Amino acid sequence: AITNDLAGGLAATVREHRATELIQARFMRDHLTTLPAKFAAVGQLTTGSTPVLAALALAAAVIAVRTRHEGLRFTALWFLLGLAAVTLWIPFPIGRYVLPVVLPGILLVAVLAGLGATRLWRRWRPA
């Protein structure tokens, strides 16, 4: 259906998801309907804290704009794209829904920790 009518197929995919979501909302609790509630749920599920997720997203945005390192830029953009897609889409606060954010987030945190450790080592190493 999608290959014969791309626009119609994508619209049908969204309509199908929304219809299923509304049925599930009748018997599942914590239906996420607002963007702030969705972002808060993603924050709790990924980092345990919405402010921590916001800080990581801000760091990723700065990295995406300012770094010359293509791998780091790719990881930051991967994280931001996953975060935007999941936040806009997530219907219920269930852990499996945030998996597209977790992997690039872990890689981004690991790179930032490595860069921070390198800077500290250079600053405090014995002469």
PDB file of C-alpha atoms in Angstrom:
ATOM      1  CA  ALA A   1       0.000   0.000   0.000  1.00  0.00           C
ATOM      2  CA  ILE A   2       2.785   2.418   0.806  1.00  0.00           C
ATOM      3  CA  THR A   3       4.729   1.842  -2.431  1.00  0.00           C
ATOM      4  CA  ASN A   4       1.664   2.416  -4.643  1.00  0.00           C
ATOM      5  CA  ASP A   5       0.570   5.544  -2.779  1.00  0.00           C
ATOM      6  CA  LEU A   6       3.329   6.901  -0.535  1.00  0.00           C
ATOM      7  CA  ALA A   7       1.362   9.798   0.957  1.00  0.00           C
ATOM      8  CA  GLY A   8      -1.782   7.733   1.450  1.00  0.00           C
ATOM      9  CA  GLY A   9       0.169   4.799   2.862  1.00  0.00           C
ATOM     10  CA  LEU A  10       1.981   6.956   5.412  1.00  0.00           C
ATOM     11  CA  ALA A  11      -1.280   8.664   6.395  1.00  0.00           C
ATOM     12  CA  ALA A  12      -2.943   5.253   6.824  1.00  0.00           C
ATOM     13  CA  THR A  13      -0.046   4.119   9.012  1.00  0.00           C
ATOM     14  CA  VAL A  14      -0.529   7.128  11.296  1.00  0.00           C
ATOM     15  CA  ARG A  15      -4.333   6.709  11.376  1.00  0.00           C
ATOM     16  CA  GLU A  16      -3.977   3.005  12.235  1.00  0.00           C
ATOM     17  CA  HIS A  17      -1.580   3.789  15.078  1.00  0.00           C
ATOM     18  CA  ARG A  18      -3.873   6.492  16.485  1.00  0.00           C
ATOM     19  CA  ALA A  19      -6.929   4.220  16.310  1.00  0.00           C
ATOM     20  CA  THR A  20      -5.085   1.450  18.165  1.00  0.00           C
ATOM     21  CA  GLU A  21      -3.806   3.971  20.713  1.00  0.00           C
ATOM     22  CA  LEU A  22      -7.328   5.201  21.462  1.00  0.00           C
ATOM     23  CA  ILE A  23      -8.541   1.637  21.995  1.00  0.00           C
ATOM     24  CA  GLN A  24      -5.630   0.917  24.356  1.00  0.00           C
ATOM     25  CA  ALA A  25      -6.248   4.182  26.223  1.00  0.00           C
ATOM     26  CA  ARG A  26      -9.617   2.830  27.341  1.00  0.00           C
ATOM     27  CA  PHE A  27      -8.020   0.156  29.512  1.00  0.00           C
ATOM     28  CA  MET A  28      -4.404   1.265  30.011  1.00  0.00           C
ATOM     29  CA  ARG A  29      -3.500   3.995  32.448  1.00  0.00           C
ATOM     30  CA  ASP A  30      -1.062   6.876  31.883  1.00  0.00           C
ATOM     31  CA  HIS A  31      -2.120   7.726  28.327  1.00  0.00           C
ATOM     32  CA  LEU A  32       0.253  10.489  27.195  1.00  0.00           C
ATOM     33  CA  THR A  33      -1.615  13.204  25.324  1.00  0.00           C
ATOM     34  CA  THR A  34       0.502  16.365  25.645  1.00  0.00           C
ATOM     35  CA  LEU A  35       4.034  17.086  24.466  1.00  0.00           C
ATOM     36  CA  PRO A  36       5.294  18.032  27.968  1.00  0.00           C
ATOM     37  CA  ALA A  37       3.883  14.778  29.388  1.00  0.00           C
ATOM     38  CA  LYS A  38       5.503  12.803  26.589  1.00  0.00           C
ATOM     39  CA  PHE A  39       8.898  14.489  27.095  1.00  0.00           C
ATOM     40  CA  ALA A  40       8.660  13.932  30.855  1.00  0.00           C
ATOM     41  CA  ALA A  41       7.909  10.240  30.259  1.00  0.00           C
ATOM     42  CA  VAL A  42      10.841   9.911  27.861  1.00  0.00           C
ATOM     43  CA  GLY A  43      13.065  11.652  30.423  1.00  0.00           C
ATOM     44  CA  GLN A  44      12.002   9.318  33.223  1.00  0.00           C
ATOM     45  CA  LEU A  45      12.381   6.211  31.074  1.00  0.00           C
ATOM     46  CA  THR A  46      15.784   7.088  29.592  1.00  0.00           C
ATOM     47  CA  THR A  47      17.732   9.011  32.226  1.00  0.00           C
ATOM     48  CA  GLY A  48      15.454   8.936  35.254  1.00  0.00           C
ATOM     49  CA  SER A  49      15.161  12.716  35.125  1.00  0.00           C
ATOM     50  CA  THR A  50      13.584  15.129  32.672  1.00  0.00           C
ATOM     51  CA  PRO A  51      16.141  17.913  33.407  1.00  0.00           C
ATOM     52  CA  VAL A  52      19.017  15.487  32.736  1.00  0.00           C
ATOM     53  CA  LEU A  53      17.471  14.543  29.391  1.00  0.00           C
ATOM     54  CA  ALA A  54      16.975  18.223  28.552  1.00  0.00           C
ATOM     55  CA  ALA A  55      20.634  18.939  29.375  1.00  0.00           C
ATOM     56  CA  LEU A  56      21.768  16.007  27.232  1.00  0.00           C
ATOM     57  CA  ALA A  57      19.582  17.219  24.359  1.00  0.00           C
ATOM     58  CA  LEU A  58      21.061  20.716  24.685  1.00  0.00           C
ATOM     59  CA  ALA A  59      24.594  19.273  24.706  1.00  0.00           C
ATOM     60  CA  ALA A  60      23.759  17.182  21.641  1.00  0.00           C
ATOM     61  CA  ALA A  61      22.422  20.238  19.812  1.00  0.00           C
ATOM     62  CA  VAL A  62      25.570  22.226  20.610  1.00  0.00           C
ATOM     63  CA  ILE A  63      27.750  19.309  19.513  1.00  0.00           C
ATOM     64  CA  ALA A  64      25.788  18.889  16.280  1.00  0.00           C
ATOM     65  CA  VAL A  65      26.349  22.534  15.396  1.00  0.00           C
ATOM     66  CA  ARG A  66      29.889  23.148  16.669  1.00  0.00           C
ATOM     67  CA  THR A  67      31.955  19.981  16.365  1.00  0.00           C
ATOM     68  CA  ARG A  68      34.168  19.132  13.422  1.00  0.00           C
ATOM     69  CA  HIS A  69      34.278  15.466  14.362  1.00  0.00           C
ATOM     70  CA  GLU A  70      31.878  13.744  11.940  1.00  0.00           C
ATOM     71  CA  GLY A  71      31.338  10.662  14.113  1.00  0.00           C
ATOM     72  CA  LEU A  72      30.395  12.777  17.108  1.00  0.00           C
ATOM     73  CA  ARG A  73      28.124  14.954  14.966  1.00  0.00           C
ATOM     74  CA  PHE A  74      26.446  11.827  13.571  1.00  0.00           C
ATOM     75  CA  THR A  75      25.854  10.456  17.070  1.00  0.00           C
ATOM     76  CA  ALA A  76      24.458  13.779  18.314  1.00  0.00           C
ATOM     77  CA  LEU A  77      22.097  14.054  15.341  1.00  0.00           C
ATOM     78  CA  TRP A  78      21.088  10.395  15.727  1.00  0.00           C
ATOM     79  CA  PHE A  79      20.220  11.082  19.365  1.00  0.00           C
ATOM     80  CA  LEU A  80      18.283  14.259  18.569  1.00  0.00           C
ATOM     81  CA  LEU A  81      16.338  12.650  15.731  1.00  0.00           C
ATOM     82  CA  GLY A  82      15.458   9.643  17.890  1.00  0.00           C
ATOM     83  CA  LEU A  83      14.483  11.909  20.776  1.00  0.00           C
ATOM     84  CA  ALA A  84      12.226  14.045  18.584  1.00  0.00           C
ATOM     85  CA  ALA A  85      10.564  11.050  16.916  1.00  0.00           C
ATOM     86  CA  VAL A  86       9.979   9.151  20.156  1.00  0.00           C
ATOM     87  CA  THR A  87       8.753  12.228  22.042  1.00  0.00           C
ATOM     88  CA  LEU A  88       6.248  13.085  19.330  1.00  0.00           C
ATOM     89  CA  TRP A  89       5.050   9.481  19.011  1.00  0.00           C
ATOM     90  CA  ILE A  90       5.139   7.799  22.449  1.00  0.00           C
ATOM     91  CA  PRO A  91       1.567   6.910  23.503  1.00  0.00           C
ATOM     92  CA  PHE A  92       2.242   5.335  26.934  1.00  0.00           C
ATOM     93  CA  PRO A  93       5.228   5.394  29.339  1.00  0.00           C
ATOM     94  CA  ILE A  94       6.549   1.948  28.432  1.00  0.00           C
ATOM     95  CA  GLY A  95      10.290   1.287  28.344  1.00  0.00           C
ATOM     96  CA  ARG A  96      10.437  -0.400  24.943  1.00  0.00           C
ATOM     97  CA  TYR A  97       9.206   2.766  23.252  1.00  0.00           C
ATOM     98  CA  VAL A  98      12.359   4.718  24.156  1.00  0.00           C
ATOM     99  CA  LEU A  99      14.892   2.230  22.807  1.00  0.00           C
ATOM    100  CA  PRO A 100      15.645   4.428  19.736  1.00  0.00           C
ATOM    101  CA  VAL A 101      16.873   7.102  22.176  1.00  0.00           C
ATOM    102  CA  VAL A 102      18.839   4.857  24.524  1.00  0.00           C
ATOM    103  CA  LEU A 103      21.635   3.609  22.247  1.00  0.00           C
ATOM    104  CA  PRO A 104      22.681   6.968  20.775  1.00  0.00           C
ATOM    105  CA  GLY A 105      22.235   8.525  24.226  1.00  0.00           C
ATOM    106  CA  ILE A 106      24.610   6.018  25.799  1.00  0.00           C
ATOM    107  CA  LEU A 107      27.162   6.561  23.033  1.00  0.00           C
ATOM    108  CA  LEU A 108      26.880  10.323  23.418  1.00  0.00           C
ATOM    109  CA  VAL A 109      27.332  10.171  27.192  1.00  0.00           C
ATOM    110  CA  ALA A 110      30.311   7.834  26.763  1.00  0.00           C
ATOM    111  CA  VAL A 111      31.996  10.206  24.316  1.00  0.00           C
ATOM    112  CA  LEU A 112      31.330  13.209  26.541  1.00  0.00           C
ATOM    113  CA  ALA A 113      32.708  11.340  29.572  1.00  0.00           C
ATOM    114  CA  GLY A 114      35.796  10.356  27.590  1.00  0.00           C
ATOM    115  CA  LEU A 115      36.389  13.929  26.435  1.00  0.00           C
ATOM    116  CA  GLY A 116      35.905  15.205  29.978  1.00  0.00           C
ATOM    117  CA  ALA A 117      38.322  12.629  31.394  1.00  0.00           C
ATOM    118  CA  THR A 118      40.901  13.516  28.755  1.00  0.00           C
ATOM    119  CA  ARG A 119      40.663  17.213  29.591  1.00  0.00           C
ATOM    120  CA  LEU A 120      40.971  16.533  33.309  1.00  0.00           C
ATOM    121  CA  TRP A 121      43.979  14.289  32.736  1.00  0.00           C
ATOM    122  CA  ARG A 122      45.729  16.935  30.628  1.00  0.00           C
ATOM    123  CA  ARG A 123      45.043  19.590  33.244  1.00  0.00           C
ATOM    124  CA  TRP A 124      46.128  17.614  36.321  1.00  0.00           C
ATOM    125  CA  ARG A 125      48.746  15.176  35.059  1.00  0.00           C
ATOM    126  CA  PRO A 126      52.217  15.427  36.571  1.00  0.00           C
ATOM    127  CA  ALA A 127      54.633  17.582  34.609  1.00  0.00           C
TER     128      ALA A 127
END
